[in-house]
Every structure is written in C-alpha cells, then in structure tokens.
Amino acid sequence: MKRPLIVGNWKSNKTSTEMLSWIDEAVKQKEFINIFPGQMIICPPFPYLDLFSREILKHKLRIGIGAQDISPFELGAFTGEVAAEHVKEYASFVIIGHTERRKYFLESDELLSKKVAQAKRVGLSVIYCVNDEDMFIPDGVDVFSYEQTWAIGSGKPDTPEHAALVIENLKKLHPTVLSLYGGSVTKDNVSSYMSENCIDGVLLGGASLKFDSFFSLLQALS
Ligand code: PEP
C-alpha cells in the first residue's frame, strides 16, 4: 500500500494562539494521527518553528516539521536571513522554490540551487517546487512538488491525469526523487491524485490551515 506524503505549508498565516489551537485539535485526534499510514509534515512560519517543535515533541505527535524557506548563505553577516543551521535546530525538511518565492521575491534557479546546497550541507531534506516539467531541479533534492501557478489557492486544481503526465516526465530525469502534486487539493480530490502511481503525496496550502480540513483530508486517505 502507498504511504502518502502529506506536506502542509502554512505560508505567512496564523498567530501563535491559532497555531496552539491547531495543535490542541491534533492532540484530540492523536491516536488517528499516529496510526495514519503515511507521513505528515507541517511547515509553520519561521518564528513558530521552535514552539511548534516543542509542542509536537511534548504531545508525541507523529508530525514532521519543515521550514518554508532557507538562506542561500552560511551563518554570518546577512541581516534578516535564516541560515541552514537555524532551521536544522527545529526542522528536518525545507521547502525551496515555492511559486510564491519565485513570484514575489524573484528567486532564480541560481539562487535556489544555493539554497539547496545550504540545506544539504546540514542534512535537511529538500522539498523543491516546480511549475512544469521543463523546470530545473538541482541535485540533492529529496522531493519535488509539481504545482501550476494558476492552481495554487484558486480552487481550480490541475487534473490528476495531467499532473501524473508532468510528474512522470519529471521522474524520467529524477527517478529516485519523491513526487508531490500541489494546487487546490482538498479532501474531495486528494484520493484521485494519490491513485496515480507516480504521485507519492500532496503539498497543501489552504487545506492544511484549519485542523478539521486537514484531518478530513487524512480521513479521505484512510
Ligand atoms: C501551495 O501554495 O503550494 C498550495 C498548494 O496551495 P493551495 O493548496 O492552497 O492551492
């Protein structure tokens, strides 16, 4: 049986109080969360990585932790940057090259390759986002996520058939890298992506924000 990889990207959402309520609700469903046959990773905003990781540990929740970005530089005089060493204290995963980083912060392939190198230097697993099959994926990436720009947060997902076609093509060049589909995934459509052989999991934005929608999505896969 496939063990789906479910990655929730909270983006620049939530206060610490809202995050703690999400965790409270997860604790109530701890038994289910801990026996879910797949792997779950939540990527909170940087300032909450510490608190989130302590709460997850305290409540023994089987949820992995990821950051949403990382500095392309080593530790040093780079004001405002969050270096690989900082991330590694709290997280095992990092999203690099999300569409919103490329769109609003004009991140280039060259910059993103530096970020991947920094992440790998400290042993973080990299979840790398691309929008089509022609986009460059640097060496060292552990998981790629295919998501069309227009499908993100729009309620208009790509079809499972087309997503599978793109992902199959990406896997021809990167056969050992795990794959995610991202873009308007909900509890109602998640199974159709997971039933495609080449898709190993999903990247969630909106559906990961409220615990009940995240939980219904897990239930749809159980
Ligand atoms: C995303 O931003 O990567 C994403 C998949 O968002 P949503 O699920 O809200 O479309």
Coordinates of C-alpha atoms and ligand atoms in Angstrom, one line a residue:
M1 CA 0.0 0.0 0.0
K2 CA 1.2 3.5 -0.8
R3 CA 2.3 5.6 2.2
P4 CA 1.2 9.1 1.1
L5 CA 3.5 12.0 2.0
I6 CA 1.3 15.0 3.1
V7 CA 3.0 18.3 3.4
G8 CA 1.1 21.3 4.8
N9 CA 2.6 24.7 4.1
W10 CA 1.1 27.4 6.4
K11 CA 2.8 30.2 4.5
S12 CA 2.6 33.6 6.3
N13 CA -0.5 32.6 8.2
K14 CA -1.5 32.1 11.8
T15 CA -0.8 33.7 15.1
S16 CA 0.9 31.6 17.8
T17 CA -2.6 31.3 19.5
E18 CA -4.0 29.9 16.3
M19 CA -1.1 27.5 16.0
L20 CA -1.6 26.2 19.5
S21 CA -5.4 25.7 18.8
W22 CA -4.4 23.6 15.7
I23 CA -2.1 21.5 17.9
D24 CA -4.8 21.2 20.6
E25 CA -7.2 19.8 18.0
A26 CA -4.4 17.4 16.7
V27 CA -3.8 16.2 20.2
K28 CA -7.5 15.2 20.4
Q29 CA -7.0 13.1 17.3
K30 CA -3.6 11.9 18.3
E31 CA -4.4 8.2 18.0
F32 CA -5.6 8.7 14.4
I33 CA -2.7 10.9 13.5
N34 CA -0.2 8.5 15.0
I35 CA -1.6 5.5 13.1
F36 CA -2.1 7.3 9.8
P37 CA -0.2 5.1 7.3
G38 CA 1.6 8.0 5.6
Q39 CA 4.0 10.7 6.6
M40 CA 2.8 14.2 7.6
I41 CA 5.0 17.3 7.5
I42 CA 3.8 20.7 8.7
C43 CA 5.7 23.9 7.7
P44 CA 4.9 26.7 10.1
P45 CA 6.3 30.3 9.8
F46 CA 9.9 30.7 10.9
P47 CA 9.1 32.4 14.3
Y48 CA 6.9 29.4 15.3
L49 CA 9.3 26.6 14.4
D50 CA 10.6 26.5 18.0
L51 CA 7.3 26.4 19.7
F52 CA 5.7 24.1 17.2
S53 CA 8.6 21.6 17.5
R54 CA 8.4 21.7 21.3
E55 CA 4.6 21.1 21.3
I56 CA 4.9 18.2 18.8
L57 CA 7.5 16.6 21.0
K58 CA 5.6 17.2 24.2
H59 CA 2.4 15.6 22.8
K60 CA 4.3 12.9 21.0
L61 CA 2.5 13.7 17.7
R62 CA 3.9 11.9 14.7
I63 CA 4.2 15.0 12.5
G64 CA 7.4 16.0 10.8
I65 CA 8.5 19.7 10.7
G66 CA 9.6 21.7 7.8
A67 CA 10.6 25.3 7.1
Q68 CA 9.2 27.3 4.2
D69 CA 12.5 28.7 3.0
I70 CA 16.2 29.0 3.9
S71 CA 19.1 31.4 3.4
P72 CA 21.4 30.8 0.4
F73 CA 24.2 31.9 2.7
E74 CA 26.1 30.3 5.6
L75 CA 25.9 31.7 9.1
G76 CA 27.2 35.3 9.2
A77 CA 26.5 38.9 8.5
F78 CA 23.4 38.5 6.4
T79 CA 20.7 40.6 8.2
G80 CA 17.3 39.0 8.3
E81 CA 18.4 35.7 6.8
V82 CA 17.5 32.4 8.4
A83 CA 20.5 30.0 7.9
A84 CA 20.5 26.3 7.5
E85 CA 21.9 25.8 11.0
H86 CA 19.0 27.8 12.4
V87 CA 16.4 25.7 10.5
K88 CA 18.1 22.4 11.4
E89 CA 17.6 23.0 15.1
Y90 CA 13.9 22.7 14.7
A91 CA 13.1 21.1 11.4
S92 CA 14.1 18.1 9.2
F93 CA 12.6 19.4 5.9
V94 CA 12.6 22.7 4.0
I95 CA 10.5 23.9 1.1
I96 CA 12.7 25.6 -1.5
G97 CA 11.5 27.4 -4.7
H98 CA 7.8 27.7 -3.8
T99 CA 5.9 29.6 -6.6
E100 CA 5.3 32.5 -4.2
R101 CA 9.1 32.8 -3.6
R102 CA 9.7 32.9 -7.3
K103 CA 6.9 35.3 -8.0
Y104 CA 7.1 37.8 -5.2
F105 CA 10.8 37.6 -4.3
L106 CA 12.1 36.9 -7.9
E107 CA 14.1 33.9 -6.8
S108 CA 16.1 32.5 -9.7
D109 CA 17.3 28.9 -10.4
E110 CA 20.8 30.0 -9.4
L111 CA 19.7 31.3 -6.0
L112 CA 17.6 28.3 -5.4
S113 CA 20.5 26.0 -6.1
K114 CA 22.5 27.8 -3.5
K115 CA 19.6 27.3 -1.0
V116 CA 19.5 23.6 -1.8
A117 CA 23.3 23.4 -1.2
Q118 CA 22.9 25.1 2.2
A119 CA 20.1 22.7 3.2
K120 CA 22.0 19.6 2.1
R121 CA 25.1 20.9 3.9
V122 CA 23.3 20.5 7.3
G123 CA 21.4 17.4 6.3
L124 CA 17.9 18.9 5.7
S125 CA 15.6 17.1 3.3
V126 CA 14.6 19.4 0.5
I127 CA 11.1 19.7 -1.0
Y128 CA 11.6 21.6 -4.2
C129 CA 8.7 23.3 -6.1
V130 CA 8.4 23.5 -9.9
N131 CA 5.5 24.6 -12.1
D132 CA 6.1 22.4 -15.1
E133 CA 8.2 19.5 -16.5
D134 CA 10.8 21.8 -18.1
M135 CA 11.9 23.5 -14.9
F136 CA 15.3 22.8 -13.5
I137 CA 15.6 20.6 -10.4
P138 CA 19.0 20.8 -8.6
D139 CA 21.0 17.7 -7.5
G140 CA 20.3 16.8 -3.9
V141 CA 16.6 17.4 -3.9
D142 CA 14.7 14.7 -2.0
V143 CA 11.1 15.6 -3.0
F144 CA 9.8 17.7 -5.9
S145 CA 6.4 19.2 -5.9
Y146 CA 4.7 20.0 -9.2
E147 CA 2.2 22.8 -8.9
Q148 CA 0.8 25.0 -11.6
T149 CA 0.8 28.7 -10.7
W150 CA -2.9 29.0 -11.6
A151 CA -3.8 26.0 -9.4
I152 CA -2.4 27.5 -6.2
G153 CA -5.2 28.8 -3.9
S154 CA -7.6 29.1 -6.8
G155 CA -9.9 26.2 -6.2
K156 CA -9.0 25.1 -9.8
P157 CA -6.7 22.1 -9.5
D158 CA -4.8 20.5 -12.3
T159 CA -6.4 17.2 -13.4
P160 CA -4.9 14.1 -11.8
E161 CA -4.2 12.8 -15.3
H162 CA -2.3 15.8 -16.4
A163 CA -0.4 16.1 -13.1
A164 CA 0.6 12.5 -13.5
L165 CA 1.9 13.1 -17.0
V166 CA 4.0 16.0 -15.9
I167 CA 5.3 14.1 -12.8
E168 CA 6.1 11.0 -14.9
N169 CA 8.2 13.2 -17.2
L170 CA 10.0 14.8 -14.2
K171 CA 10.6 11.4 -12.8
K172 CA 12.4 10.3 -16.0
L173 CA 15.1 12.7 -15.2
H174 CA 14.9 12.3 -11.4
P175 CA 13.9 8.7 -10.8
T176 CA 14.8 8.5 -7.2
V177 CA 13.2 11.8 -6.1
L178 CA 9.8 11.5 -4.4
S179 CA 6.9 13.5 -6.0
L180 CA 4.1 15.7 -4.8
Y181 CA 1.2 17.3 -6.5
G182 CA 0.2 20.7 -5.2
G183 CA -2.6 23.1 -6.1
S184 CA -6.1 23.3 -4.6
V185 CA -6.0 19.8 -3.1
T186 CA -8.9 19.1 -0.8
K187 CA -10.5 16.1 1.0
D188 CA -12.7 15.7 -2.1
N189 CA -10.0 15.4 -4.7
V190 CA -7.0 14.1 -2.8
S191 CA -7.7 10.4 -3.5
S192 CA -7.7 11.0 -7.2
Y193 CA -4.1 12.3 -7.1
M194 CA -3.0 9.5 -4.7
S195 CA -4.4 6.9 -7.0
E196 CA -1.9 7.9 -9.7
N197 CA 1.1 5.5 -9.4
C198 CA 3.7 8.2 -10.0
I199 CA 2.4 10.6 -7.3
D200 CA 3.8 10.0 -3.9
G201 CA 2.0 12.7 -2.0
V202 CA 0.4 16.2 -1.9
L203 CA 1.5 19.6 -1.0
L204 CA -1.3 21.5 0.8
G205 CA -1.7 25.2 1.3
G206 CA -5.3 26.1 2.3
A207 CA -6.4 22.6 3.3
S208 CA -3.7 22.4 6.0
L209 CA -4.6 25.7 7.8
K210 CA -7.7 24.5 9.7
F211 CA -7.1 21.3 11.6
D212 CA -10.6 20.0 10.7
S213 CA -10.0 20.3 6.9
F214 CA -6.5 18.8 7.3
F215 CA -8.0 16.0 9.3
S216 CA -10.8 15.3 6.9
L217 CA -8.2 15.0 4.1
L218 CA -6.3 12.4 6.1
Q219 CA -9.5 10.5 6.7
A220 CA -10.2 10.5 3.0
L221 CA -7.0 8.6 2.5
S222 CA -7.5 6.1 5.3
Ligands
PEP1 C1 0.7 25.9 -2.4 O1 0.7 27.1 -2.2 O2 1.7 25.2 -2.5 C2 -0.6 25.2 -2.5 C3 -0.7 24.0 -2.9 O3 -1.7 26.0 -2.0 P1 -3.2 25.5 -2.1 O4 -3.3 24.1 -1.6 O5 -3.9 26.5 -1.2 O6 -3.7 25.6 -3.5

